[in-house]
CSV table of C-alpha atoms in Angstrom, one decimal:
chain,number,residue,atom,x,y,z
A,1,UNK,CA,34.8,34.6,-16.8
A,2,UNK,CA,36.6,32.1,-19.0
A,3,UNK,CA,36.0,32.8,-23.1
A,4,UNK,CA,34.5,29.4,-23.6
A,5,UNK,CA,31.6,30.3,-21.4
A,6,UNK,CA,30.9,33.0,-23.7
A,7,UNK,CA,31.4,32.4,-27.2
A,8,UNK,CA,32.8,29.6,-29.6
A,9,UNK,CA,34.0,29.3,-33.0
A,10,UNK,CA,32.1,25.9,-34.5
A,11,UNK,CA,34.9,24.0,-35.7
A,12,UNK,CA,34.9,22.4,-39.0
A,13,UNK,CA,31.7,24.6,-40.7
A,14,UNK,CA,32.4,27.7,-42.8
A,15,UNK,CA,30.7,29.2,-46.0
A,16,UNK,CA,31.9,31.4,-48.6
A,17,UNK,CA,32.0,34.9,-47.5
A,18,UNK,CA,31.7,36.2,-50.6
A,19,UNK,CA,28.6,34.5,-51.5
A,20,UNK,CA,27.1,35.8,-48.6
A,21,UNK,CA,27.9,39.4,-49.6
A,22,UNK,CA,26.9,38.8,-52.8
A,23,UNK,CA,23.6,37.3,-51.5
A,24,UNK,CA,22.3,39.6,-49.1
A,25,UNK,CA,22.9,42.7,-51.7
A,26,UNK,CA,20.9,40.8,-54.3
A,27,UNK,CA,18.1,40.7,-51.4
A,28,UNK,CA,18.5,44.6,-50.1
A,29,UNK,CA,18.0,45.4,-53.9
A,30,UNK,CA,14.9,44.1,-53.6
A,31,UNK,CA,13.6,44.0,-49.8
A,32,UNK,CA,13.6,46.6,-46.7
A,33,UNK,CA,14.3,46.0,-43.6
A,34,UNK,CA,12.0,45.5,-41.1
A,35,UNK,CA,12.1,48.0,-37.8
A,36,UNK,CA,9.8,45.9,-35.4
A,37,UNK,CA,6.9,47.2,-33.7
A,38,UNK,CA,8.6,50.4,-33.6
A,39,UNK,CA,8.9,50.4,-29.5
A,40,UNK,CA,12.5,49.9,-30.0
A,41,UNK,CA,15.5,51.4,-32.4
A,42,UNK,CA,18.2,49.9,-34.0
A,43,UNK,CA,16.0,46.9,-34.8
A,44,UNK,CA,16.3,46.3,-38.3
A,45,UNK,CA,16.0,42.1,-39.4
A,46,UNK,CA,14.9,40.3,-42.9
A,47,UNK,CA,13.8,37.3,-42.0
A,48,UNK,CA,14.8,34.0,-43.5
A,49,UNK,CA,11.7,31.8,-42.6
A,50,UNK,CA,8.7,31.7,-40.6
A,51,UNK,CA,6.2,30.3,-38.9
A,52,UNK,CA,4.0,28.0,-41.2
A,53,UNK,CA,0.9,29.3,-42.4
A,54,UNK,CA,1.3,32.6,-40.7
A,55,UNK,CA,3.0,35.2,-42.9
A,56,UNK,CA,3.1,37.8,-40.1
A,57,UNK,CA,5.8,36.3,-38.3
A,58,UNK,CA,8.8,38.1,-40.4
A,59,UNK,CA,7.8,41.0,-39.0
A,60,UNK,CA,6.8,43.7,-36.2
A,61,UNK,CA,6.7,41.5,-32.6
A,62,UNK,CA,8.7,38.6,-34.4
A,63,UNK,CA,11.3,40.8,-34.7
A,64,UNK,CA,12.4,41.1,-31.5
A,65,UNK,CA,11.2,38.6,-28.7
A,66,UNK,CA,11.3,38.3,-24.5
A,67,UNK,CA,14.8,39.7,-23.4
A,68,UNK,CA,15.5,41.4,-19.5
A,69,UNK,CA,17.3,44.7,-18.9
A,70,UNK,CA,18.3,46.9,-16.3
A,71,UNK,CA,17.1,50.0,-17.7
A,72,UNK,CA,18.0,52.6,-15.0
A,73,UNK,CA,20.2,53.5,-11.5
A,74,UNK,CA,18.3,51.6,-9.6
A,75,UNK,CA,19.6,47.8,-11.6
A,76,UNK,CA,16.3,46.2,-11.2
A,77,UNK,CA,16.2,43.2,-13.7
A,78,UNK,CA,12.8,44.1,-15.9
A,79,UNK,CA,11.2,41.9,-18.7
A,80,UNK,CA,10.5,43.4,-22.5
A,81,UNK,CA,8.5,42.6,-25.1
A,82,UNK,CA,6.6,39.0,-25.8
A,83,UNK,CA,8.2,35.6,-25.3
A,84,UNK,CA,8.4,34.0,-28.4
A,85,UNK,CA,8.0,30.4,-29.6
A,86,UNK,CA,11.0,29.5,-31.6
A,87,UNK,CA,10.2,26.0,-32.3
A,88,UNK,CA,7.1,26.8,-34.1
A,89,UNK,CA,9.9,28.5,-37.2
A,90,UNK,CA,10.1,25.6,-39.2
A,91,UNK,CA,9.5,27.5,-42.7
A,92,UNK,CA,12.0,29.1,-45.1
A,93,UNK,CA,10.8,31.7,-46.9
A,94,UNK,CA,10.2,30.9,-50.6
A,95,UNK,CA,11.4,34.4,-51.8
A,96,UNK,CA,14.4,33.0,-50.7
A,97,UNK,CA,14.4,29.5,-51.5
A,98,UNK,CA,16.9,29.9,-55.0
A,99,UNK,CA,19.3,31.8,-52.9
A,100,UNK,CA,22.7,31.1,-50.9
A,101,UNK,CA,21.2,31.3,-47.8
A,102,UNK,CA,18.8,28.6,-48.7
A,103,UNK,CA,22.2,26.5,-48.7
A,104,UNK,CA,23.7,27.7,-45.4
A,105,UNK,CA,20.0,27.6,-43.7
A,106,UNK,CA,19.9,23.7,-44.7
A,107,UNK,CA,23.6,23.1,-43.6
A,108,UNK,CA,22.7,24.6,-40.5
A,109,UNK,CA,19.8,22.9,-40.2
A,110,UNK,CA,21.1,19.4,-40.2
A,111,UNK,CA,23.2,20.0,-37.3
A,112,UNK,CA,20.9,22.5,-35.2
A,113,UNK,CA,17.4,22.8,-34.2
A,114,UNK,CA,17.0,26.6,-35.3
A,115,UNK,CA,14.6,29.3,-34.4
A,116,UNK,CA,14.0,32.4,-36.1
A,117,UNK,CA,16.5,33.4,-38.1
A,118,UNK,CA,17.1,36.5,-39.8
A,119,UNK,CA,19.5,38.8,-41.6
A,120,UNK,CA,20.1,41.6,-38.8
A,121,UNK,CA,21.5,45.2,-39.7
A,122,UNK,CA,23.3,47.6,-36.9
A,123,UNK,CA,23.8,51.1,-38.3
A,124,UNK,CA,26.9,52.8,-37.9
A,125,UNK,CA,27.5,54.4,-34.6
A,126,UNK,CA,24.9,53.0,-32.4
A,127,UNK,CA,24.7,50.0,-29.9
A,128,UNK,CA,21.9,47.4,-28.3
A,129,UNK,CA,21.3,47.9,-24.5
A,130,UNK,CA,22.3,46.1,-21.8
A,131,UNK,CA,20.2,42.9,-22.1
A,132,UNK,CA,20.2,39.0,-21.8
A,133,UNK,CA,17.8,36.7,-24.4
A,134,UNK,CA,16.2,33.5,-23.7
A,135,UNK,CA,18.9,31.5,-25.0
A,136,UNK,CA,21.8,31.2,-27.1
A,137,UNK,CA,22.5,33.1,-30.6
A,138,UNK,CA,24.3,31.9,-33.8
A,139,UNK,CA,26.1,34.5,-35.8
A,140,UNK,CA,27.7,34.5,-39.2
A,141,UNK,CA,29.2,37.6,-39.6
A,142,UNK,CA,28.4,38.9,-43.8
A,143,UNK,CA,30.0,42.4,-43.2
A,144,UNK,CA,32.1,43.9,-40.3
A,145,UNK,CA,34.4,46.4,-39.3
A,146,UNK,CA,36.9,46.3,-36.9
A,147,UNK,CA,34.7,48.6,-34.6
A,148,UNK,CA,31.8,45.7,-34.3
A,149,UNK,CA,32.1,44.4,-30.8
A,150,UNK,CA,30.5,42.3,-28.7
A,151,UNK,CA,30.3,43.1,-25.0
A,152,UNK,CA,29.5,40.1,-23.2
A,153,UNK,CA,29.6,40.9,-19.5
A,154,UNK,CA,33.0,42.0,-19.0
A,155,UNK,CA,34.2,41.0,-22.1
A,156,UNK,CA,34.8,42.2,-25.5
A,157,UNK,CA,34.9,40.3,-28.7
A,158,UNK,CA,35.1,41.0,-32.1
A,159,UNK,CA,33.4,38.3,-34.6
A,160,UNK,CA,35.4,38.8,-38.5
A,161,UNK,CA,33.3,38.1,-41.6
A,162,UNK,CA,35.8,35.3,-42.6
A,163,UNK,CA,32.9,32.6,-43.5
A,164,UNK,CA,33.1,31.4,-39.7
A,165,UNK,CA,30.4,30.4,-37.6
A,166,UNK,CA,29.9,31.6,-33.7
A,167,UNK,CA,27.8,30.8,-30.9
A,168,UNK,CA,27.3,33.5,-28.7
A,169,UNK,CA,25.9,33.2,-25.0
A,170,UNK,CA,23.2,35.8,-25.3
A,171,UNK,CA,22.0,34.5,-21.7
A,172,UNK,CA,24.5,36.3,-20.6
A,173,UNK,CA,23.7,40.3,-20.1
A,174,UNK,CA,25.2,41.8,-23.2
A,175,UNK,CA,25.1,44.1,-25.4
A,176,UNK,CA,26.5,45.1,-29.5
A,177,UNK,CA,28.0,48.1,-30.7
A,178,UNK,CA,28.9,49.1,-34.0
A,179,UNK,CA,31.7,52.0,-33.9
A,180,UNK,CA,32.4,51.6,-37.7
A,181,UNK,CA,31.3,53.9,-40.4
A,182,UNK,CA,28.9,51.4,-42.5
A,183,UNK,CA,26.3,48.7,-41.6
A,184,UNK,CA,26.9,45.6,-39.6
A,185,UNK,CA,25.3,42.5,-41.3
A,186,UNK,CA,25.4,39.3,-39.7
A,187,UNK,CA,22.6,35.9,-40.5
A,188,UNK,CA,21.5,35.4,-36.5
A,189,UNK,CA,19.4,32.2,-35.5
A,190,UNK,CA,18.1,31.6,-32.2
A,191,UNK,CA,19.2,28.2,-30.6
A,192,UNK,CA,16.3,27.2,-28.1
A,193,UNK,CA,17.8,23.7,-27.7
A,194,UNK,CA,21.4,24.1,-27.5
A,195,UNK,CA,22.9,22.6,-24.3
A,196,UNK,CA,25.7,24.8,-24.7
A,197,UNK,CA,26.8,27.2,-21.4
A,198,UNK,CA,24.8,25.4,-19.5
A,199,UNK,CA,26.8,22.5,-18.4
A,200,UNK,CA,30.6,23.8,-17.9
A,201,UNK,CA,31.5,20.1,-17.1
A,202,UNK,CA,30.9,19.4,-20.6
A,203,UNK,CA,34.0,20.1,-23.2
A,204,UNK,CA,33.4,21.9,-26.7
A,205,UNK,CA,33.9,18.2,-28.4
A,206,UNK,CA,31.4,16.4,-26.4
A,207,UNK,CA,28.5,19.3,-27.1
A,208,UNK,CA,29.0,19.4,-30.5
A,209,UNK,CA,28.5,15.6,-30.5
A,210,UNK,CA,24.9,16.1,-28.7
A,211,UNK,CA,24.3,18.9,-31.4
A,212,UNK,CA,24.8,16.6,-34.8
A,213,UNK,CA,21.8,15.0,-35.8
């Protein structure tokens, strides 16, 4: 399958790496990582805003929504966990508000409808199963290693921290592996309104002009 049916590089949008660095250490000083419900491992996420008026949504079910795997031998496509509603994440969290990511989240903002979004660790060593999500994923890589890959079905990529911003086609079955020796950190939003992968006749130009508001 061509690359451009599986991930892009947004031209023309970058932020400063460093910042970013700088920024989420200043928040793991000060704030854990949530795990989820605990159902699943290698779910760890701080999330960056919510849904208005309901402070449990940074955590437990919201941090991890519908997504189907193949769990077993026998390949049978099954359903996990609860579809979520990403629309309804309109709030940033005011911990945050002073912060870089306040910045990046309103930059991003102006030029996508996101979802949830959240700061999400993967630990050394250790990988994401085989799955596909509801739609599409926007990563900015904070810190990497040459051993972070993704696999998107039969194809491996490798996002650097250099500032960039990726979409990902997480509709795609998929999975994430960290083979480094330290933590993956990357900011994810869900995109529940991007028409991106879903029309091939489209080019990267004309998408991106249906994305800027």
């Amino acid at each position: 399958m061509p690359i451009k049916d599986l991930v892009y590089k947004v031209p023309g949008l970058s932020f400063d790496v460093n910042r970013l660095v700088d920024t989420y250490r200043e928040i793991k000083r000060k704030k854990e990582f949530d795990q989820g419900d605990g159902s699943v491992s290698h779910i760890d996420s701080i999330s960056l805003n919510k849904i208005p008026g309901n402070d449990d949504s940074t955590s437990g079910k919201y941090s991890w929504g519908l997504y189907w795997t193949k769990p077993d031998s026998s390949g049978q496509e099954v359903a996990r966990a609860d579809y979520i509603e990403e629309n309804n994440f309109t709030e940033f969290l005011p911990e945050f508000e002073n912060t870089y990511f306040k910045f990046v989240y309103d930059i991003l903002s102006r030029r996508f409808a996101l979802g949830r979004t959240r700061i999400l660790k993967k630990g050394p060593r250790s990988t994401l199963s085989w799955h596909k999500d509801p739609e599409p994923r926007l990563h900015i890589p904070i810190i990497t290693n040459p051993g972070c890959r993704f696999v998107i079905e039969d194809r491996s990529f490798h996002l650097p921290a250099d500032g960039g911003v990726w979409i990902v086609n997480a509709k795609k079955y998929h999975n994430f592996f960290n083979g480094g020796e330290e933590d993956r950190i990357h900011l994810v939003a869900t995109l529940p309104h991007s028409k991106l992968f879903t029309k091939r006749k489209y080019t990267y130009n004309q998408l991106w002009d249906q994305w800027v508001s």
